[in-house]
mmCIF file of C-alpha atoms in Angstrom:
data_model
loop_
_atom_site.group_PDB
_atom_site.id
_atom_site.type_symbol
_atom_site.label_atom_id
_atom_site.label_comp_id
_atom_site.label_asym_id
_atom_site.label_seq_id
_atom_site.Cartn_x
_atom_site.Cartn_y
_atom_site.Cartn_z
ATOM 1 C CA MET A 29 86.675 94.336 102.967
ATOM 2 C CA ALA A 30 88.024 96.623 105.665
ATOM 3 C CA VAL A 31 89.367 94.889 108.764
ATOM 4 C CA ARG A 32 89.292 96.799 112.022
ATOM 5 C CA LYS A 33 92.206 95.848 114.254
ATOM 6 C CA ASN A 34 93.120 96.013 117.911
ATOM 7 C CA GLN A 35 95.179 99.189 118.320
ATOM 8 C CA ALA A 36 97.784 97.256 120.307
ATOM 9 C CA THR A 37 98.621 95.196 117.218
ATOM 10 C CA LEU A 38 99.130 98.064 114.746
ATOM 11 C CA THR A 39 102.484 98.406 113.040
ATOM 12 C CA ALA A 40 104.425 101.667 113.218
ATOM 13 C CA LYS A 41 103.315 102.439 109.672
ATOM 14 C CA GLU A 42 99.651 101.718 110.419
ATOM 15 C CA LYS A 43 99.781 104.076 113.399
ATOM 16 C CA ARG A 44 101.469 106.767 111.321
ATOM 17 C CA ASP A 45 98.978 106.420 108.464
ATOM 18 C CA PHE A 46 96.026 106.642 110.853
ATOM 19 C CA VAL A 47 97.407 109.721 112.632
ATOM 20 C CA ASN A 48 98.238 111.457 109.350
ATOM 21 C CA ALA A 49 94.760 110.856 107.935
ATOM 22 C CA VAL A 50 93.185 112.246 111.123
ATOM 23 C CA LEU A 51 95.419 115.318 110.958
ATOM 24 C CA GLU A 52 94.473 115.877 107.332
ATOM 25 C CA LEU A 53 90.751 115.750 108.159
ATOM 26 C CA LYS A 54 91.451 118.277 110.911
ATOM 27 C CA ARG A 55 93.407 120.571 108.589
ATOM 28 C CA THR A 56 90.584 120.712 106.061
ATOM 29 C CA GLY A 57 87.892 121.364 108.690
ATOM 30 C CA ARG A 58 86.104 118.069 108.106
ATOM 31 C CA TYR A 59 87.102 116.745 111.521
ATOM 32 C CA ASP A 60 85.445 119.536 113.477
ATOM 33 C CA ALA A 61 82.150 118.864 111.712
ATOM 34 C CA PHE A 62 82.130 115.436 113.392
ATOM 35 C CA VAL A 63 82.721 117.081 116.781
ATOM 36 C CA SER A 64 79.829 119.495 116.167
ATOM 37 C CA THR A 65 77.469 116.751 115.083
ATOM 38 C CA HIS A 66 78.233 114.668 118.151
ATOM 39 C CA ASN A 67 77.759 117.586 120.515
ATOM 40 C CA SER A 68 74.501 118.687 118.954
ATOM 41 C CA PHE A 69 73.074 115.214 119.505
ATOM 42 C CA ILE A 70 74.424 114.791 123.001
ATOM 43 C CA VAL A 71 72.904 118.061 124.205
ATOM 44 C CA GLY A 72 69.666 117.394 122.301
ATOM 45 C CA ASP A 73 69.072 113.773 123.341
ATOM 46 C CA THR A 74 66.912 113.765 126.481
ATOM 47 C CA ASP A 75 65.383 110.974 128.551
ATOM 48 C CA ASN A 76 61.842 112.242 128.154
ATOM 49 C CA GLY A 77 62.094 113.839 124.714
ATOM 50 C CA GLU A 78 63.463 112.919 121.329
ATOM 51 C CA ARG A 79 66.618 110.839 121.714
ATOM 52 C CA THR A 80 68.728 109.348 118.961
ATOM 53 C CA GLY A 81 72.479 109.340 119.521
ATOM 54 C CA HIS A 82 72.574 108.607 123.234
ATOM 55 C CA ARG A 83 70.478 107.289 126.157
ATOM 56 C CA SER A 84 68.285 105.382 123.738
ATOM 57 C CA PRO A 85 68.198 102.108 121.792
ATOM 58 C CA SER A 86 69.744 103.804 118.731
ATOM 59 C CA PHE A 87 72.917 104.648 120.695
ATOM 60 C CA LEU A 88 74.554 101.617 119.068
ATOM 61 C CA PRO A 89 73.371 101.877 115.425
ATOM 62 C CA TRP A 90 73.792 105.684 115.530
ATOM 63 C CA HIS A 91 77.425 105.412 116.583
ATOM 64 C CA ARG A 92 78.007 102.542 114.120
ATOM 65 C CA LYS A 93 76.887 104.841 111.299
ATOM 66 C CA PHE A 94 78.799 107.813 112.740
ATOM 67 C CA LEU A 95 82.019 105.775 112.901
ATOM 68 C CA LEU A 96 81.450 104.398 109.425
ATOM 69 C CA GLN A 97 81.127 107.921 108.074
ATOM 70 C CA PHE A 98 84.324 108.954 109.881
ATOM 71 C CA GLU A 99 86.155 105.873 108.603
ATOM 72 C CA GLN A 100 85.039 106.660 105.065
ATOM 73 C CA ALA A 101 86.346 110.205 105.509
ATOM 74 C CA LEU A 102 89.709 108.787 106.633
ATOM 75 C CA GLN A 103 89.727 106.460 103.637
ATOM 76 C CA SER A 104 89.138 109.407 101.297
ATOM 77 C CA ILE A 105 92.567 110.592 102.524
ATOM 78 C CA ASP A 106 94.252 107.178 102.676
ATOM 79 C CA PRO A 107 92.301 104.139 101.406
ATOM 80 C CA ASN A 108 94.390 101.759 103.536
ATOM 81 C CA VAL A 109 93.320 103.242 106.853
ATOM 82 C CA THR A 110 90.647 101.568 108.985
ATOM 83 C CA LEU A 111 89.487 102.417 112.484
ATOM 84 C CA PRO A 112 91.417 100.626 115.215
ATOM 85 C CA TYR A 113 89.721 99.705 118.469
ATOM 86 C CA TRP A 114 90.903 100.086 122.051
ATOM 87 C CA ASP A 115 90.146 97.071 124.249
ATOM 88 C CA TRP A 116 90.268 98.923 127.551
ATOM 89 C CA THR A 117 89.687 95.675 129.444
ATOM 90 C CA ALA A 118 93.195 94.672 128.333
ATOM 91 C CA ASP A 119 95.133 97.931 127.813
ATOM 92 C CA ARG A 120 94.226 99.501 131.114
ATOM 93 C CA THR A 121 96.994 101.886 132.107
ATOM 94 C CA PRO A 122 98.520 105.198 130.989
ATOM 95 C CA ALA A 123 101.622 103.137 130.104
ATOM 96 C CA SER A 124 99.772 101.409 127.245
ATOM 97 C CA SER A 125 101.299 101.893 123.796
ATOM 98 C CA LEU A 126 98.004 103.572 122.836
ATOM 99 C CA TRP A 127 99.236 106.666 124.679
ATOM 100 C CA GLY A 128 102.683 106.664 123.070
ATOM 101 C CA ALA A 129 104.088 109.734 121.353
ATOM 102 C CA ASP A 130 103.983 107.767 118.070
ATOM 103 C CA PHE A 131 100.210 107.282 118.337
ATOM 104 C CA LEU A 132 97.704 109.285 120.401
ATOM 105 C CA GLY A 133 100.132 111.007 122.766
ATOM 106 C CA GLY A 134 100.090 110.727 126.520
ATOM 107 C CA ASN A 135 98.348 111.990 129.598
ATOM 108 C CA GLY A 136 97.721 115.680 130.254
ATOM 109 C CA ARG A 137 100.251 117.459 132.431
ATOM 110 C CA SER A 138 99.229 118.057 136.044
ATOM 111 C CA SER A 139 99.184 121.866 135.916
ATOM 112 C CA ASP A 140 96.485 122.342 133.274
ATOM 113 C CA GLY A 141 95.677 118.940 131.799
ATOM 114 C CA GLN A 142 97.302 119.814 128.500
ATOM 115 C CA VAL A 143 98.473 116.902 126.334
ATOM 116 C CA THR A 144 102.086 117.711 125.489
ATOM 117 C CA THR A 145 103.290 114.653 123.562
ATOM 118 C CA GLY A 146 102.365 113.193 120.184
ATOM 119 C CA ALA A 147 100.741 114.680 117.092
ATOM 120 C CA PHE A 148 97.713 115.998 118.979
ATOM 121 C CA ALA A 149 99.692 118.159 121.402
ATOM 122 C CA PHE A 150 98.728 121.809 121.015
ATOM 123 C CA SER A 151 102.362 122.851 120.598
ATOM 124 C CA GLY A 152 102.578 120.881 117.344
ATOM 125 C CA GLY A 153 100.258 123.406 115.760
ATOM 126 C CA LYS A 154 98.023 120.804 114.096
ATOM 127 C CA TRP A 155 95.420 120.206 116.788
ATOM 128 C CA THR A 156 93.738 123.434 117.872
ATOM 129 C CA LEU A 157 90.231 122.881 119.210
ATOM 130 C CA GLY A 158 87.575 124.927 117.476
ATOM 131 C CA VAL A 159 84.427 123.234 118.778
ATOM 132 C CA ARG A 160 84.902 123.373 122.536
ATOM 133 C CA PRO A 161 83.001 123.959 125.780
ATOM 134 C CA ASP A 162 85.295 126.632 127.176
ATOM 135 C CA SER A 163 88.037 129.078 126.323
ATOM 136 C CA ARG A 164 90.869 126.533 126.230
ATOM 137 C CA SER A 165 91.922 125.456 122.744
ATOM 138 C CA TYR A 166 94.383 122.699 123.717
ATOM 139 C CA LEU A 167 93.520 119.006 124.062
ATOM 140 C CA ARG A 168 93.256 117.874 127.672
ATOM 141 C CA ARG A 169 93.354 114.484 129.408
ATOM 142 C CA ALA A 170 93.513 113.283 133.024
ATOM 143 C CA LEU A 171 93.880 109.529 132.691
ATOM 144 C CA GLY A 172 92.475 107.671 135.684
ATOM 145 C CA SER A 173 91.915 110.723 137.864
ATOM 146 C CA ALA A 174 88.115 111.117 137.977
ATOM 147 C CA VAL A 175 87.550 107.370 138.189
ATOM 148 C CA ALA A 176 90.279 104.979 139.237
ATOM 149 C CA SER A 177 89.777 101.951 137.023
ATOM 150 C CA LEU A 178 88.672 101.015 133.548
ATOM 151 C CA PRO A 179 86.074 98.250 133.238
ATOM 152 C CA THR A 180 87.398 94.734 133.610
ATOM 153 C CA ARG A 181 86.918 91.844 131.249
ATOM 154 C CA ALA A 182 84.625 90.193 133.809
ATOM 155 C CA GLU A 183 82.478 93.336 133.907
ATOM 156 C CA ALA A 184 82.267 93.382 130.115
ATOM 157 C CA GLU A 185 81.328 89.691 130.158
ATOM 158 C CA SER A 186 78.541 90.389 132.658
ATOM 159 C CA VAL A 187 77.029 92.947 130.276
ATOM 160 C CA LEU A 188 77.435 90.697 127.237
ATOM 161 C CA ALA A 189 75.420 88.083 129.123
ATOM 162 C CA ILE A 190 72.301 90.297 129.252
ATOM 163 C CA SER A 191 69.988 88.778 126.676
ATOM 164 C CA THR A 192 67.474 91.594 126.086
ATOM 165 C CA TYR A 193 68.712 94.346 123.780
ATOM 166 C CA ASP A 194 66.828 97.219 125.428
ATOM 167 C CA ALA A 195 63.652 97.870 127.404
ATOM 168 C CA ALA A 196 61.011 100.501 128.063
ATOM 169 C CA PRO A 197 61.262 103.360 128.874
ATOM 170 C CA TRP A 198 64.110 103.231 126.322
ATOM 171 C CA ASN A 199 66.317 105.763 128.073
ATOM 172 C CA SER A 200 68.994 106.118 130.754
ATOM 173 C CA SER A 201 66.837 104.252 133.286
ATOM 174 C CA SER A 202 66.309 101.154 131.140
ATOM 175 C CA GLU A 203 67.250 97.597 131.905
ATOM 176 C CA GLY A 204 68.861 95.636 129.113
ATOM 177 C CA PHE A 205 72.103 95.228 127.222
ATOM 178 C CA ARG A 206 72.205 98.666 125.549
ATOM 179 C CA ASN A 207 71.913 100.744 128.722
ATOM 180 C CA ASN A 208 74.295 98.566 130.702
ATOM 181 C CA LEU A 209 76.809 98.866 127.868
ATOM 182 C CA GLU A 210 76.224 102.615 127.566
ATOM 183 C CA GLY A 211 76.710 102.785 131.325
ATOM 184 C CA TRP A 212 73.812 104.742 132.798
ATOM 185 C CA ARG A 213 73.129 101.759 134.990
ATOM 186 C CA GLY A 214 74.954 98.697 136.182
ATOM 187 C CA VAL A 215 78.715 98.201 136.168
ATOM 188 C CA ASN A 216 79.070 101.068 133.673
ATOM 189 C CA LEU A 217 81.205 100.363 130.620
ATOM 190 C CA HIS A 218 81.064 103.114 127.943
ATOM 191 C CA ASN A 219 80.424 106.143 130.161
ATOM 192 C CA ARG A 220 83.125 105.143 132.610
ATOM 193 C CA VAL A 221 85.769 105.026 129.897
ATOM 194 C CA HIS A 222 84.947 108.604 128.877
ATOM 195 C CA VAL A 223 85.352 109.641 132.521
ATOM 196 C CA TRP A 224 88.576 107.656 132.980
ATOM 197 C CA VAL A 225 90.238 109.450 130.050
ATOM 198 C CA GLY A 226 89.050 112.796 131.416
ATOM 199 C CA GLY A 227 89.564 116.184 129.839
ATOM 200 C CA HIS A 228 87.661 116.603 126.593
ATOM 201 C CA MET A 229 86.572 112.970 126.597
ATOM 202 C CA MET A 230 84.299 113.816 129.551
ATOM 203 C CA THR A 231 82.527 116.566 127.614
ATOM 204 C CA GLY A 232 79.866 116.628 124.935
ATOM 205 C CA MET A 233 82.663 117.506 122.508
ATOM 206 C CA SER A 234 84.436 114.219 123.256
ATOM 207 C CA PRO A 235 85.415 113.512 119.598
ATOM 208 C CA ASN A 236 87.978 116.307 120.041
ATOM 209 C CA ASP A 237 90.136 113.518 121.437
ATOM 210 C CA PRO A 238 90.963 110.977 118.695
ATOM 211 C CA VAL A 239 90.687 108.205 121.278
ATOM 212 C CA PHE A 240 86.911 108.748 120.969
ATOM 213 C CA TRP A 241 86.948 106.723 117.736
ATOM 214 C CA LEU A 242 88.989 103.869 119.219
ATOM 215 C CA HIS A 243 86.740 103.722 122.286
ATOM 216 C CA HIS A 244 83.566 103.653 120.217
ATOM 217 C CA CYS A 245 85.041 101.124 117.824
ATOM 218 C CA PHE A 246 85.413 98.762 120.779
ATOM 219 C CA ILE A 247 81.851 99.510 121.929
ATOM 220 C CA ASP A 248 80.743 98.661 118.388
ATOM 221 C CA LYS A 249 82.732 95.424 118.558
ATOM 222 C CA LEU A 250 81.037 94.526 121.860
ATOM 223 C CA TRP A 251 77.675 94.994 120.146
ATOM 224 C CA ALA A 252 78.804 92.599 117.405
ATOM 225 C CA GLU A 253 79.927 90.153 120.086
ATOM 226 C CA TRP A 254 76.554 90.418 121.850
ATOM 227 C CA GLN A 255 74.791 89.640 118.557
ATOM 228 C CA ARG A 256 76.977 86.577 118.084
ATOM 229 C CA ARG A 257 76.126 85.314 121.570
ATOM 230 C CA HIS A 258 72.399 86.025 121.375
ATOM 231 C CA PRO A 259 71.381 85.088 117.837
ATOM 232 C CA GLY A 260 67.701 84.889 118.801
ATOM 233 C CA GLN A 261 67.630 88.457 120.106
ATOM 234 C CA GLY A 262 67.316 91.625 118.078
ATOM 235 C CA TYR A 263 67.077 95.382 118.168
ATOM 236 C CA LEU A 264 64.179 96.787 120.169
ATOM 237 C CA PRO A 265 61.728 98.502 119.924
ATOM 238 C CA THR A 266 60.327 97.426 116.591
ATOM 239 C CA GLY A 267 57.599 100.001 115.994
ATOM 240 C CA GLY A 268 55.384 102.829 117.133
ATOM 241 C CA THR A 269 57.517 104.252 119.940
ATOM 242 C CA ALA A 270 57.277 108.010 120.518
ATOM 243 C CA ASN A 271 60.586 109.945 120.583
ATOM 244 C CA VAL A 272 62.562 106.732 120.015
ATOM 245 C CA VAL A 273 64.069 105.301 116.815
ATOM 246 C CA ASP A 274 62.287 102.027 116.074
ATOM 247 C CA LEU A 275 63.921 99.239 114.067
ATOM 248 C CA ASN A 276 62.821 100.585 110.688
ATOM 249 C CA ASP A 277 62.758 104.322 111.411
ATOM 250 C CA THR A 278 65.442 106.474 109.814
ATOM 251 C CA MET A 279 67.967 108.141 112.093
ATOM 252 C CA LYS A 280 68.885 111.806 112.109
ATOM 253 C CA PRO A 281 71.063 113.439 110.859
ATOM 254 C CA TRP A 282 71.318 111.089 107.857
ATOM 255 C CA ASN A 283 67.603 110.377 107.418
ATOM 256 C CA ASP A 284 68.414 107.509 105.055
ATOM 257 C CA THR A 285 69.716 104.896 107.484
ATOM 258 C CA THR A 286 67.689 102.760 109.890
ATOM 259 C CA PRO A 287 68.849 100.618 112.798
ATOM 260 C CA ALA A 288 67.883 97.615 110.634
ATOM 261 C CA ASP A 289 70.424 98.783 108.030
ATOM 262 C CA MET A 290 73.177 98.791 110.666
ATOM 263 C CA LEU A 291 72.629 95.389 112.268
ATOM 264 C CA ASP A 292 75.019 93.390 110.097
ATOM 265 C CA HIS A 293 78.462 94.979 110.201
ATOM 266 C CA THR A 294 80.055 92.178 108.176
ATOM 267 C CA ARG A 295 78.889 93.626 104.876
ATOM 268 C CA LEU A 296 80.698 96.874 105.797
ATOM 269 C CA TYR A 297 83.808 95.750 107.719
ATOM 270 C CA THR A 298 85.005 92.905 109.888
ATOM 271 C CA TYR A 299 86.971 92.670 113.125
ATOM 272 C CA ASP A 300 90.304 90.920 113.480
ATOM 273 C CA THR A 301 89.094 88.715 116.355
ATOM 274 C CA GLY A 302 86.109 88.023 118.575
ATOM 275 C CA PHE A 303 86.028 89.459 122.103
ATOM 276 C CA MET B 155 97.028 124.258 141.541
ATOM 277 C CA SER B 156 99.419 122.581 143.943
ATOM 278 C CA GLU B 157 99.705 118.815 143.939
ATOM 279 C CA SER B 158 98.294 118.591 147.463
ATOM 280 C CA THR B 159 95.253 120.670 146.500
ATOM 281 C CA HIS B 160 94.866 118.502 143.442
ATOM 282 C CA ALA B 161 94.981 115.304 145.479
ATOM 283 C CA THR B 162 92.454 116.652 147.991
ATOM 284 C CA GLU B 163 90.197 117.653 145.152
ATOM 285 C CA LEU B 164 90.350 114.239 143.556
ATOM 286 C CA THR B 165 89.527 112.578 146.839
ATOM 287 C CA ARG B 166 86.562 114.892 147.271
ATOM 288 C CA ARG B 167 85.400 114.166 143.753
ATOM 289 C CA ARG B 168 85.589 110.443 144.323
ATOM 290 C CA MET B 169 83.526 110.866 147.466
ATOM 291 C CA LEU B 170 80.948 112.880 145.537
ATOM 292 C CA GLN B 171 80.858 110.190 142.909
ATOM 293 C CA GLY B 172 80.291 107.547 145.526
ATOM 294 C CA ALA B 173 77.497 109.594 147.068
ATOM 295 C CA ALA B 174 75.940 110.132 143.651
ATOM 296 C CA VAL B 175 76.002 106.431 142.917
ATOM 297 C CA ALA B 176 74.343 105.615 146.238
ATOM 298 C CA LEU B 177 71.672 108.271 145.772
ATOM 299 C CA THR B 178 71.121 107.178 142.196
ATOM 300 C CA ALA B 179 70.471 103.644 143.314
ATOM 301 C CA ALA B 180 67.968 104.773 145.936
ATOM 302 C CA ALA B 181 66.262 107.417 143.801
ATOM 303 C CA GLY B 182 66.139 105.106 140.786
ATOM 304 C CA THR B 183 64.120 102.555 142.701
ATOM 305 C CA ALA B 184 61.653 105.174 143.905
ATOM 306 C CA VAL B 185 61.227 106.788 140.501
ATOM 307 C CA LEU B 186 60.741 103.499 138.720
ATOM 308 C CA GLY B 187 58.390 102.209 141.374
ATOM 309 C CA LEU B 188 56.142 105.207 141.836
ATOM 310 C CA THR B 189 55.826 107.215 138.674
ATOM 311 C CA GLY B 190 57.739 105.641 135.805
ATOM 312 C CA PRO B 191 60.251 107.968 134.195
ATOM 313 C CA ALA B 192 58.619 107.838 130.766
ATOM 314 C CA ASN B 193 55.370 109.321 131.996
ATOM 315 C CA GLY B 194 56.512 112.867 132.493
ATOM 316 C CA PRO B 195 59.596 114.988 132.437
ATOM 317 C CA ALA B 196 61.882 114.653 135.414
ATOM 318 C CA SER B 197 61.613 118.410 135.602
ATOM 319 C CA ALA B 198 61.905 121.025 138.285
ATOM 320 C CA ALA B 199 58.923 119.539 140.064
ATOM 321 C CA GLY B 200 59.881 119.212 143.682
ATOM 322 C CA LEU B 201 62.678 121.756 143.382
ATOM 323 C CA GLY B 202 61.962 124.873 145.381
ATOM 324 C CA ALA B 203 63.668 127.930 146.775
ATOM 325 C CA SER B 204 65.691 125.741 149.108
ATOM 326 C CA ASP B 205 67.362 124.290 146.051
ATOM 327 C CA GLU B 206 68.729 127.665 144.985
ATOM 328 C CA PHE B 207 72.340 128.424 145.675
ATOM 329 C CA ASP B 208 74.706 131.315 145.159
ATOM 330 C CA GLU B 209 78.226 130.892 146.399
ATOM 331 C CA ALA B 210 81.876 131.482 145.713
ATOM 332 C CA TYR B 211 83.636 128.236 144.943
ATOM 333 C CA ARG B 212 87.366 128.194 144.212
ATOM 334 C CA GLY B 213 87.254 131.799 143.129
ATOM 335 C CA ARG B 214 84.243 131.466 140.819
ATOM 336 C CA ARG B 215 80.675 132.548 141.425
ATOM 337 C CA ILE B 216 78.300 129.629 140.990
ATOM 338 C CA GLN B 217 74.542 130.112 141.020
ATOM 339 C CA GLY B 218 71.674 127.691 140.616
ATOM 340 C CA ARG B 219 67.934 128.147 140.538
ATOM 341 C CA PRO B 220 64.821 126.557 139.125
ATOM 342 C CA ALA B 221 64.182 127.964 135.654
ATOM 343 C CA HIS B 222 61.255 130.374 135.565
ATOM 344 C CA GLY B 223 58.838 131.339 132.854
ATOM 345 C CA ALA B 224 57.327 129.728 129.819
ATOM 346 C CA GLY B 225 59.378 127.042 128.174
ATOM 347 C CA GLY B 226 61.149 126.034 131.336
ATOM 348 C CA GLU B 227 59.566 122.620 131.139
ATOM 349 C CA HIS B 228 60.992 122.135 127.686
ATOM 350 C CA HIS B 229 64.473 123.285 128.489
ATOM 351 C CA HIS B 230 66.959 120.460 128.430
ATOM 352 C CA GLY B 231 68.229 121.569 131.798
ATOM 353 C CA GLY B 232 65.239 119.827 133.300
ATOM 354 C CA GLY B 233 63.827 123.111 134.536
ATOM 355 C CA TYR B 234 66.964 124.258 136.293
ATOM 356 C CA THR B 235 69.651 126.814 135.469
ATOM 357 C CA VAL B 236 73.265 126.895 136.659
ATOM 358 C CA LEU B 237 75.523 129.875 136.014
ATOM 359 C CA ILE B 238 79.296 130.055 136.395
ATOM 360 C CA ASP B 239 80.457 133.661 136.605
ATOM 361 C CA GLY B 240 77.153 134.549 134.960
ATOM 362 C CA GLU B 241 77.523 132.185 131.994
ATOM 363 C CA PRO B 242 74.969 129.380 131.691
ATOM 364 C CA LEU B 243 76.291 125.852 132.040
ATOM 365 C CA HIS B 244 74.474 123.508 129.661
ATOM 366 C CA MET B 245 72.954 120.818 131.827
ATOM 367 C CA MET B 246 70.404 118.048 131.756
ATOM 368 C CA ARG B 247 68.438 115.956 134.215
ATOM 369 C CA ASN B 248 68.412 112.196 133.950
ATOM 370 C CA ALA B 249 65.311 110.063 134.431
ATOM 371 C CA ASP B 250 66.558 108.964 137.841
ATOM 372 C CA GLY B 251 66.844 112.564 139.035
ATOM 373 C CA THR B 252 70.625 112.904 138.694
ATOM 374 C CA TRP B 253 72.278 115.669 136.673
ATOM 375 C CA ILE B 254 74.930 115.981 133.980
ATOM 376 C CA SER B 255 76.516 119.000 132.285
ATOM 377 C CA VAL B 256 78.278 119.601 129.018
ATOM 378 C CA VAL B 257 81.673 119.417 130.729
ATOM 379 C CA ASN B 258 80.744 116.256 132.669
ATOM 380 C CA HIS B 259 78.485 114.543 130.197
ATOM 381 C CA TYR B 260 79.164 110.920 131.136
ATOM 382 C CA GLN B 261 79.192 111.298 134.924
ATOM 383 C CA THR B 262 76.117 111.886 137.056
ATOM 384 C CA PHE B 263 75.764 114.202 140.047
ATOM 385 C CA SER B 264 73.106 114.086 142.728
ATOM 386 C CA THR B 265 72.521 117.857 142.901
ATOM 387 C CA PRO B 266 72.970 120.898 140.649
ATOM 388 C CA ARG B 267 75.414 122.326 143.200
ATOM 389 C CA ALA B 268 77.644 119.252 142.976
ATOM 390 C CA LEU B 269 77.403 119.540 139.196
ATOM 391 C CA ALA B 270 78.399 123.224 139.290
ATOM 392 C CA ARG B 271 81.351 122.553 141.577
ATOM 393 C CA ALA B 272 82.547 119.706 139.357
ATOM 394 C CA ALA B 273 82.359 122.042 136.357
ATOM 395 C CA VAL B 274 84.480 124.648 138.175
ATOM 396 C CA ASN B 275 87.020 121.934 138.936
ATOM 397 C CA GLU B 276 87.112 120.909 135.288
ATOM 398 C CA LEU B 277 87.348 124.477 133.999
ATOM 399 C CA GLN B 278 90.483 125.286 136.047
ATOM 400 C CA GLY B 279 89.746 128.981 135.634
ATOM 401 C CA ALA B 280 88.682 128.887 131.961
ATOM 402 C CA ALA B 281 85.520 130.679 130.844
ATOM 403 C CA LEU B 282 82.530 128.771 129.504
ATOM 404 C CA VAL B 283 81.646 129.461 125.891
ATOM 405 C CA PRO B 284 78.022 129.475 124.726
ATOM 406 C CA ILE B 285 76.717 126.243 123.221
ATOM 407 C CA ALA B 286 74.697 126.769 120.079
#
């Protein structure tokens, strides 16, 4: 059984193996397909139309499946690799080891936002962006510039305390755990982290930055934690909702996986600790 | 960009963000209370000629206008078009009336003009590429 670990606890070898597997997916073109898929959903998901990957109840099971597929792709390169997660309530500064040259590389430089350290720096020749919103083909970051602070542990706790999974109208204006976690309302957890990292993480092509996977792995872990704390609550809605993925509807683009299939992560992988 | 320009810009952006949050809170209450966001697209309804803009911002031409013609209601831009140096910026309207674009997809803006300016800031002179 795969165990997903806190990125801060990875050994030097685990970091190296993860980075090398990511680079190999990039080299073969498989990585960019994930970026394309994410962007096509993020520009297609709308509050008043069909919505699957974002701003909807299936935000969480959709990303759980998306991450699982990415993790399986990594494991096809190196079977020992699992997705690490980034607990941004704990590792909150650009000085975190997450941003070390031996892992994801550091902040973008002030002149043009270009990441210049680590394996994903453009100058290394292994991380040229093909699926991108503009003419620049180098990875960019601006840690902490568009929003000053990452969410705190207390803010995460306040969202975990919300007992209802989601609520009509099942979009970015909803009450409930999902939308407060996604960040369209309330203290703003997931969205704010994208903005804090800046650069490509702010765009629809956010998986261009490998930290995307570590961020979403922690979001996935928070969903697991919410389930543990609210055992009587479940995914909503459960049927007959226009434009929205109900509990037993299949999700695009896979068309063979329902939110119900994704509820129990423990048959797929486990986490090293609780929140 | 000089560091001082950069710092000024960041301050301005934070102010915009703060304004967007405040407006979002107010608008959200009204939308939820009066119409219910699920009942119809938060489209260009209510946007008129006064919401058009055409200006030079940090050396780029930014233009915004309600989308015209058939299909505008179905466009993900929420019935509105923003151009940067003539290239369309992919954008979307949220249920609460705020806006996001493909280069600021996790951050809401209270007006298309604020969205366009934020995109220019992000682009740092780069050209938009078409989104399939």
